Short mmCIF file of C-alpha atoms in Angstrom, two decimals:
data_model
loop_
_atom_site.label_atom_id
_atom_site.label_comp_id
_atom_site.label_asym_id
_atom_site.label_seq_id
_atom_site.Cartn_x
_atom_site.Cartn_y
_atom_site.Cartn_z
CA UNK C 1 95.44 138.45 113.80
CA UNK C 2 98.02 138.97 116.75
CA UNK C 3 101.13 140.53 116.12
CA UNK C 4 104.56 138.41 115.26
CA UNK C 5 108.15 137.98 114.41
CA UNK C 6 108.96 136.67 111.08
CA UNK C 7 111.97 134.63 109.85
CA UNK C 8 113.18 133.05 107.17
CA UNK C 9 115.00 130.10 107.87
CA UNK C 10 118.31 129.52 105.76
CA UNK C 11 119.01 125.75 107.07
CA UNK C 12 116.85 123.45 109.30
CA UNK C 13 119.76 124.24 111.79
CA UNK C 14 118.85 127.78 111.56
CA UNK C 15 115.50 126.86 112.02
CA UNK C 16 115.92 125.20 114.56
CA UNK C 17 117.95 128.46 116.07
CA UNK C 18 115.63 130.60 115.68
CA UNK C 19 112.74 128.48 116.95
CA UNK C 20 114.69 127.85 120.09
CA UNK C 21 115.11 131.67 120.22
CA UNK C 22 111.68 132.62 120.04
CA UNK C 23 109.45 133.10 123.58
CA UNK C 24 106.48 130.92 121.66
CA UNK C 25 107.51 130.31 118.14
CA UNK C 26 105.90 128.15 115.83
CA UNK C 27 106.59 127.06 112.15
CA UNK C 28 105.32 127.59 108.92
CA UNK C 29 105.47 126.37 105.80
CA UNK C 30 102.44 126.53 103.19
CA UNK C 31 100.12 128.21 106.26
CA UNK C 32 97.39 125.63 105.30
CA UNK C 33 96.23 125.17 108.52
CA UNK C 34 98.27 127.94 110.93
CA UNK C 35 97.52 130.81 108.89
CA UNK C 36 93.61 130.32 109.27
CA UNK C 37 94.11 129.41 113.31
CA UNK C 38 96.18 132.85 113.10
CA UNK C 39 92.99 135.05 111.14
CA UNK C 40 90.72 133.20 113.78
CA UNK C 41 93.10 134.46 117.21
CA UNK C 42 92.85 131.09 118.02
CA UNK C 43 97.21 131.41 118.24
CA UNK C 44 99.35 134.03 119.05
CA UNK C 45 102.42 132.72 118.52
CA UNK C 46 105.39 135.59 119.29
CA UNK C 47 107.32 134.77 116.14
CA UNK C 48 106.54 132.44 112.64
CA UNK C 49 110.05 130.70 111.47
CA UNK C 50 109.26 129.69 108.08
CA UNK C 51 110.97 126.69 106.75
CA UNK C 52 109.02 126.69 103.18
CA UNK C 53 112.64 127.90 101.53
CA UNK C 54 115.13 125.08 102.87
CA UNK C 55 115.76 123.01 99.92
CA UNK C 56 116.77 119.90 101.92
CA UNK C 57 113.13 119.37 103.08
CA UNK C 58 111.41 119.42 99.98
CA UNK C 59 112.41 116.33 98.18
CA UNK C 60 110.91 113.24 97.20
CA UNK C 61 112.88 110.02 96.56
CA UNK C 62 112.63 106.24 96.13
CA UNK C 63 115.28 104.67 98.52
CA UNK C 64 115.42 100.91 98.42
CA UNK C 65 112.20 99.69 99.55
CA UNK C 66 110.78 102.87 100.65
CA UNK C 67 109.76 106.19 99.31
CA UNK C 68 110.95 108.87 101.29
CA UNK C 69 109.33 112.57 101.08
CA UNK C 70 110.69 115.75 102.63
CA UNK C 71 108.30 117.32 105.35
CA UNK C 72 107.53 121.00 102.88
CA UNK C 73 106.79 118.72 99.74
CA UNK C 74 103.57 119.97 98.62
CA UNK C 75 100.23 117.75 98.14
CA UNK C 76 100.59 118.28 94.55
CA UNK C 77 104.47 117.33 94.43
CA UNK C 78 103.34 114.02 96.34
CA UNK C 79 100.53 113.75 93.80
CA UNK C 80 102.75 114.26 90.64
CA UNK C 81 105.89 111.94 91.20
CA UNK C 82 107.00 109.49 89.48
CA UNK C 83 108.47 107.68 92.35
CA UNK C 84 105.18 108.06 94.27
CA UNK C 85 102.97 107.07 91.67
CA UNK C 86 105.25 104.07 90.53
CA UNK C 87 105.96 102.48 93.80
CA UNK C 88 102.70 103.60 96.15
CA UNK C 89 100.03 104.77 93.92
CA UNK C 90 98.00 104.66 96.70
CA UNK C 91 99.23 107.56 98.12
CA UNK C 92 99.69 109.51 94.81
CA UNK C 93 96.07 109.37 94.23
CA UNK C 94 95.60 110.30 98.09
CA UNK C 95 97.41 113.62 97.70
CA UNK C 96 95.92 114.69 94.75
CA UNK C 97 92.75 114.25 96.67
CA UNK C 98 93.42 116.88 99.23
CA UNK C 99 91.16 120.11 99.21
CA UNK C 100 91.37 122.03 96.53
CA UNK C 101 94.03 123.32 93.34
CA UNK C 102 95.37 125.95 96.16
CA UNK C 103 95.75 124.03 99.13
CA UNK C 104 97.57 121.13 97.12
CA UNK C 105 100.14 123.45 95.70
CA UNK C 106 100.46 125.56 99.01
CA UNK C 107 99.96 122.61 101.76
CA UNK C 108 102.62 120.35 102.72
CA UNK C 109 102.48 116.55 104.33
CA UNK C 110 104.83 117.56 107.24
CA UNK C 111 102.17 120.28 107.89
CA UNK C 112 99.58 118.18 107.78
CA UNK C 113 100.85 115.57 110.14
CA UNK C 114 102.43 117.74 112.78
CA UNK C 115 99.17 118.96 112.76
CA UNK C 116 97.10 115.54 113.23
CA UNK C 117 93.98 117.01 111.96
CA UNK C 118 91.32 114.20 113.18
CA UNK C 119 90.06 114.40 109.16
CA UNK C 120 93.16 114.52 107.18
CA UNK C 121 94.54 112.05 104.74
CA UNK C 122 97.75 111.59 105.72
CA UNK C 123 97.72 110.03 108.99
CA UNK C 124 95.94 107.20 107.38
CA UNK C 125 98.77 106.76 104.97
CA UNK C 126 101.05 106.83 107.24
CA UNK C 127 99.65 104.24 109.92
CA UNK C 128 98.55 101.90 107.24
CA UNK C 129 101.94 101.79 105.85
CA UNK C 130 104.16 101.50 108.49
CA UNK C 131 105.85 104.90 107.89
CA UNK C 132 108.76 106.26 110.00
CA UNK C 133 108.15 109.68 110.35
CA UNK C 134 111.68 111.64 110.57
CA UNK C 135 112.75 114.80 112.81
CA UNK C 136 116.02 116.68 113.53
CA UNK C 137 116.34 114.77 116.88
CA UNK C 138 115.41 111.19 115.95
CA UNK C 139 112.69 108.79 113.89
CA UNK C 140 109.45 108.14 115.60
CA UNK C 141 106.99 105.15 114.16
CA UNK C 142 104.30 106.19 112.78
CA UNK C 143 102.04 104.21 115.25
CA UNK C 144 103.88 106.02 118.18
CA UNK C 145 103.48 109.57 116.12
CA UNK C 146 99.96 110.19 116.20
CA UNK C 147 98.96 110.39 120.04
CA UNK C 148 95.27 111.85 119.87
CA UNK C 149 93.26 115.00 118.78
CA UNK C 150 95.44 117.61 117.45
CA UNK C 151 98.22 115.71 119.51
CA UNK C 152 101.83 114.38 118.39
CA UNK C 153 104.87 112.48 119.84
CA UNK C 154 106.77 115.75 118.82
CA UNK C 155 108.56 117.69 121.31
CA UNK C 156 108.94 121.11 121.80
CA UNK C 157 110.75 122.74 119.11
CA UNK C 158 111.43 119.45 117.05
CA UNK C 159 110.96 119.55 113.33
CA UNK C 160 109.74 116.69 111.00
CA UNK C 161 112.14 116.57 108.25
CA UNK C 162 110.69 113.47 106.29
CA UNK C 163 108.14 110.71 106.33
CA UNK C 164 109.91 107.15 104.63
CA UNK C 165 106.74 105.09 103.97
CA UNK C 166 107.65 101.40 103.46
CA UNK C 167 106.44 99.88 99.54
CA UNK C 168 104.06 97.91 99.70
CA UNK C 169 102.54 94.81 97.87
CA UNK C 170 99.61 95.97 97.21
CA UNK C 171 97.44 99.57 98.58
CA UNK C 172 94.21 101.40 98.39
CA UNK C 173 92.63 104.78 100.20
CA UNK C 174 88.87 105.75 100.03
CA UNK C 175 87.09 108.52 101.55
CA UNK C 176 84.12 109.77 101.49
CA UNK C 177 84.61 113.58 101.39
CA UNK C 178 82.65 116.37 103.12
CA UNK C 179 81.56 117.87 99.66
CA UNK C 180 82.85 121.42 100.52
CA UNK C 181 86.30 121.19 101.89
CA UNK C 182 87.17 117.61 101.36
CA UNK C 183 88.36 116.63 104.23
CA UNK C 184 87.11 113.17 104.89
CA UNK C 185 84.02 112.16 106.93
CA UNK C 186 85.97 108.78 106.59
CA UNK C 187 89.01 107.94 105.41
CA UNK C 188 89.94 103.94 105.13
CA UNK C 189 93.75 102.96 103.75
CA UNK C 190 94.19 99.64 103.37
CA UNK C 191 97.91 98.14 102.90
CA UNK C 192 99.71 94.98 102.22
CA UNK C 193 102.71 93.90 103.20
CA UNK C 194 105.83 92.46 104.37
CA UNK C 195 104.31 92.64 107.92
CA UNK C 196 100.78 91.57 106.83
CA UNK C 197 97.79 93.60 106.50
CA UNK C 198 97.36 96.91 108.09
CA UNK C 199 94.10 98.75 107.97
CA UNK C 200 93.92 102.82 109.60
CA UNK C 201 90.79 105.08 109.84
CA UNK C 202 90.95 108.79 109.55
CA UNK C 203 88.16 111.32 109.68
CA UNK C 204 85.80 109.04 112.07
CA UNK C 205 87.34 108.94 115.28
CA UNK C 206 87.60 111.53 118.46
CA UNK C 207 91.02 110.51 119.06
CA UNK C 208 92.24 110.72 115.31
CA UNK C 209 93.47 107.90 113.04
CA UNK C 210 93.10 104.31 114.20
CA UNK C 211 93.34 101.13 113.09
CA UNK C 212 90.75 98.40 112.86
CA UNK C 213 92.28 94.90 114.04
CA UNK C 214 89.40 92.93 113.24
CA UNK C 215 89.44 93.62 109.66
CA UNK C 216 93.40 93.59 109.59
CA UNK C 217 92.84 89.50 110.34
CA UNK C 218 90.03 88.76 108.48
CA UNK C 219 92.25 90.46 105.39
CA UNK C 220 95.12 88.35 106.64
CA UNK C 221 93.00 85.48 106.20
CA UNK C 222 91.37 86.28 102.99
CA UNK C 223 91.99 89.73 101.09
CA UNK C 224 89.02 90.12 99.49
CA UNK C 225 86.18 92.56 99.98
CA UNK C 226 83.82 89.79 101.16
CA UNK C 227 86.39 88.81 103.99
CA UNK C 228 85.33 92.55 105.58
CA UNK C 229 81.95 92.77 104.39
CA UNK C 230 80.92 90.80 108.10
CA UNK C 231 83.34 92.73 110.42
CA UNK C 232 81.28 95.51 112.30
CA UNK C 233 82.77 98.54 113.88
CA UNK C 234 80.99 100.13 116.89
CA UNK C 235 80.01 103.83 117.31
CA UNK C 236 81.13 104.30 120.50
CA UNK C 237 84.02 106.87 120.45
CA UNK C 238 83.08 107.97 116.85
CA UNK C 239 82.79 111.72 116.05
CA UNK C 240 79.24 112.66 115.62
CA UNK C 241 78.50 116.12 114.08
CA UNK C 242 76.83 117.64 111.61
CA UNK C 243 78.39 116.23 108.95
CA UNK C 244 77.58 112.37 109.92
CA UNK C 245 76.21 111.08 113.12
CA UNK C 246 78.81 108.12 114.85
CA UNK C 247 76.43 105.04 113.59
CA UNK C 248 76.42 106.83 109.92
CA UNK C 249 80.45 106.71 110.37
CA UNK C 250 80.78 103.08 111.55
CA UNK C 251 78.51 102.44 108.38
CA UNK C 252 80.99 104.08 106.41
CA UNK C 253 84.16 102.24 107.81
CA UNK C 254 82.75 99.20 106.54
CA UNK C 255 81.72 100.50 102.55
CA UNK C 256 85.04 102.73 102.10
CA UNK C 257 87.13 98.92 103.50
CA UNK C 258 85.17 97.26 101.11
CA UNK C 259 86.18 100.09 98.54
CA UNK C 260 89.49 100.18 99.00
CA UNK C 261 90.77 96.14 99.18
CA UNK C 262 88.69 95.63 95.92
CA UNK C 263 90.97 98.94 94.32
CA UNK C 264 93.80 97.24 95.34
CA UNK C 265 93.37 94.48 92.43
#
């Protein structure tokens, strides 16, 4: 691991400061995914501005028809609220599906989206939804958020402050989960809504989350697990590794759709 500067950030203001300050900052929060990158030199950022102490980040509220959680609330704070599980259960039980006990209590969903990790759970959530993803500078759709692998609308220096996810009617996530770290091989979220049917992929393609049109309209049509049962996806542009080939992970797209419209009720 490379030398660095570390901070403590008091504010997101003085986050913000000191991150502005630094020749090649970055920030921190539970480490779930920068501390690793760090062990393995694959960073060398000159100084770590940790943000995991600013109170105004960390909370989780319903607000009218949305639920809106601060970017350093943990997987297992997402997993364990009451205004989570009452208004999007869906996404409770998708947080308490993350990794393990340790990375639940020490990972955070701002982490984990600035991130865009092709596999992670979030980014399915938050497509699927609608979500409005939050900064220090502005609000970014969540469609307009993820741009590719490991990539992000986020600027240099900007910080996600919250995600506001939209309530929907009705909501379901399935995976199925590489056995050892849980990440998902393939992640399907499907949502209903106020503006219709919305249906994202994570875990299965070399670009990161998508969504899958085709089964959006035959849902539209008929929500029902036998209105996607028909609707192919192609391999092509599919991860294929050594976890699931690309045809194994079109397969997949179709069982965990069927899986999660028939959880939605």
């Amino acid at each position: 691991m490379h030398d660095f500067q570390y901070h403590r950030a008091a504010s997101l203001e003085d986050a913000a400061g000191k991150l502005k300050a630094a020749a090649d900052g970055a920030l921190v929060s539970g480490g779930m995914t920068l501390l690793p990158t760090l062990k393995l030199r694959l960073a060398s950022p000159s100084d770590l501005v940790d943000i995991g102490g600013i109170a105004e980040l960390s909370g989780i509220k319903a607000d009218g028809g949305a639920v809106v959680i601060g970017a350093t609330a943990t997987h297992a704070a997402v997993a364990g609220s009451a205004d989570v599980q009452g208004k999007i259960p869906a996404l409770a039980a998708l947080a308490g599906g993350i990794g393990d006990p340790q990375v639940r209590n020490r990972g955070t969903i701002g982490g984990s989206i600035a991130n865009n990790d092709p596999a992670a759970d979030y980014p399915a959530a938050c497509v699927a939804l609608g979500a409005t993803i939050k900064t220090d500078r502005r609000e970014i759709s969540a469609d307009d958020f993820f741009a590719g692998l490991f990539e992000t609308a986020l600027d240099d220096g900007e910080i996600v402050t919250a995600v506001s996810f939209p309530v929907p009617d009705k909501a379901a996530y399935e995976k199925f989960p590489n056995p050892a770290s849980r990440y998902a091989v393939v992640g399907v979220f499907v949502a209903k809504g106020g503006d219709g049917v919305r249906v994202a992929v994570t875990g299965a393609g070399q670009d990161g989350v998508f969504r899958v049109a085709a089964m959006e309209e035959a849902l539209a049509a008929n929500f029902s697990a036998d209105a996607v049962a028909g609707v192919g996806v192609g391999s092509d542009g599919l991860n294929s590794d050594m976890h699931a080939s690309n045809e194994y992970r079109a397969h997949l797209i179709g069982v965990m759709a069927k899986r999660a419209v028939a959880a939605c009720g």
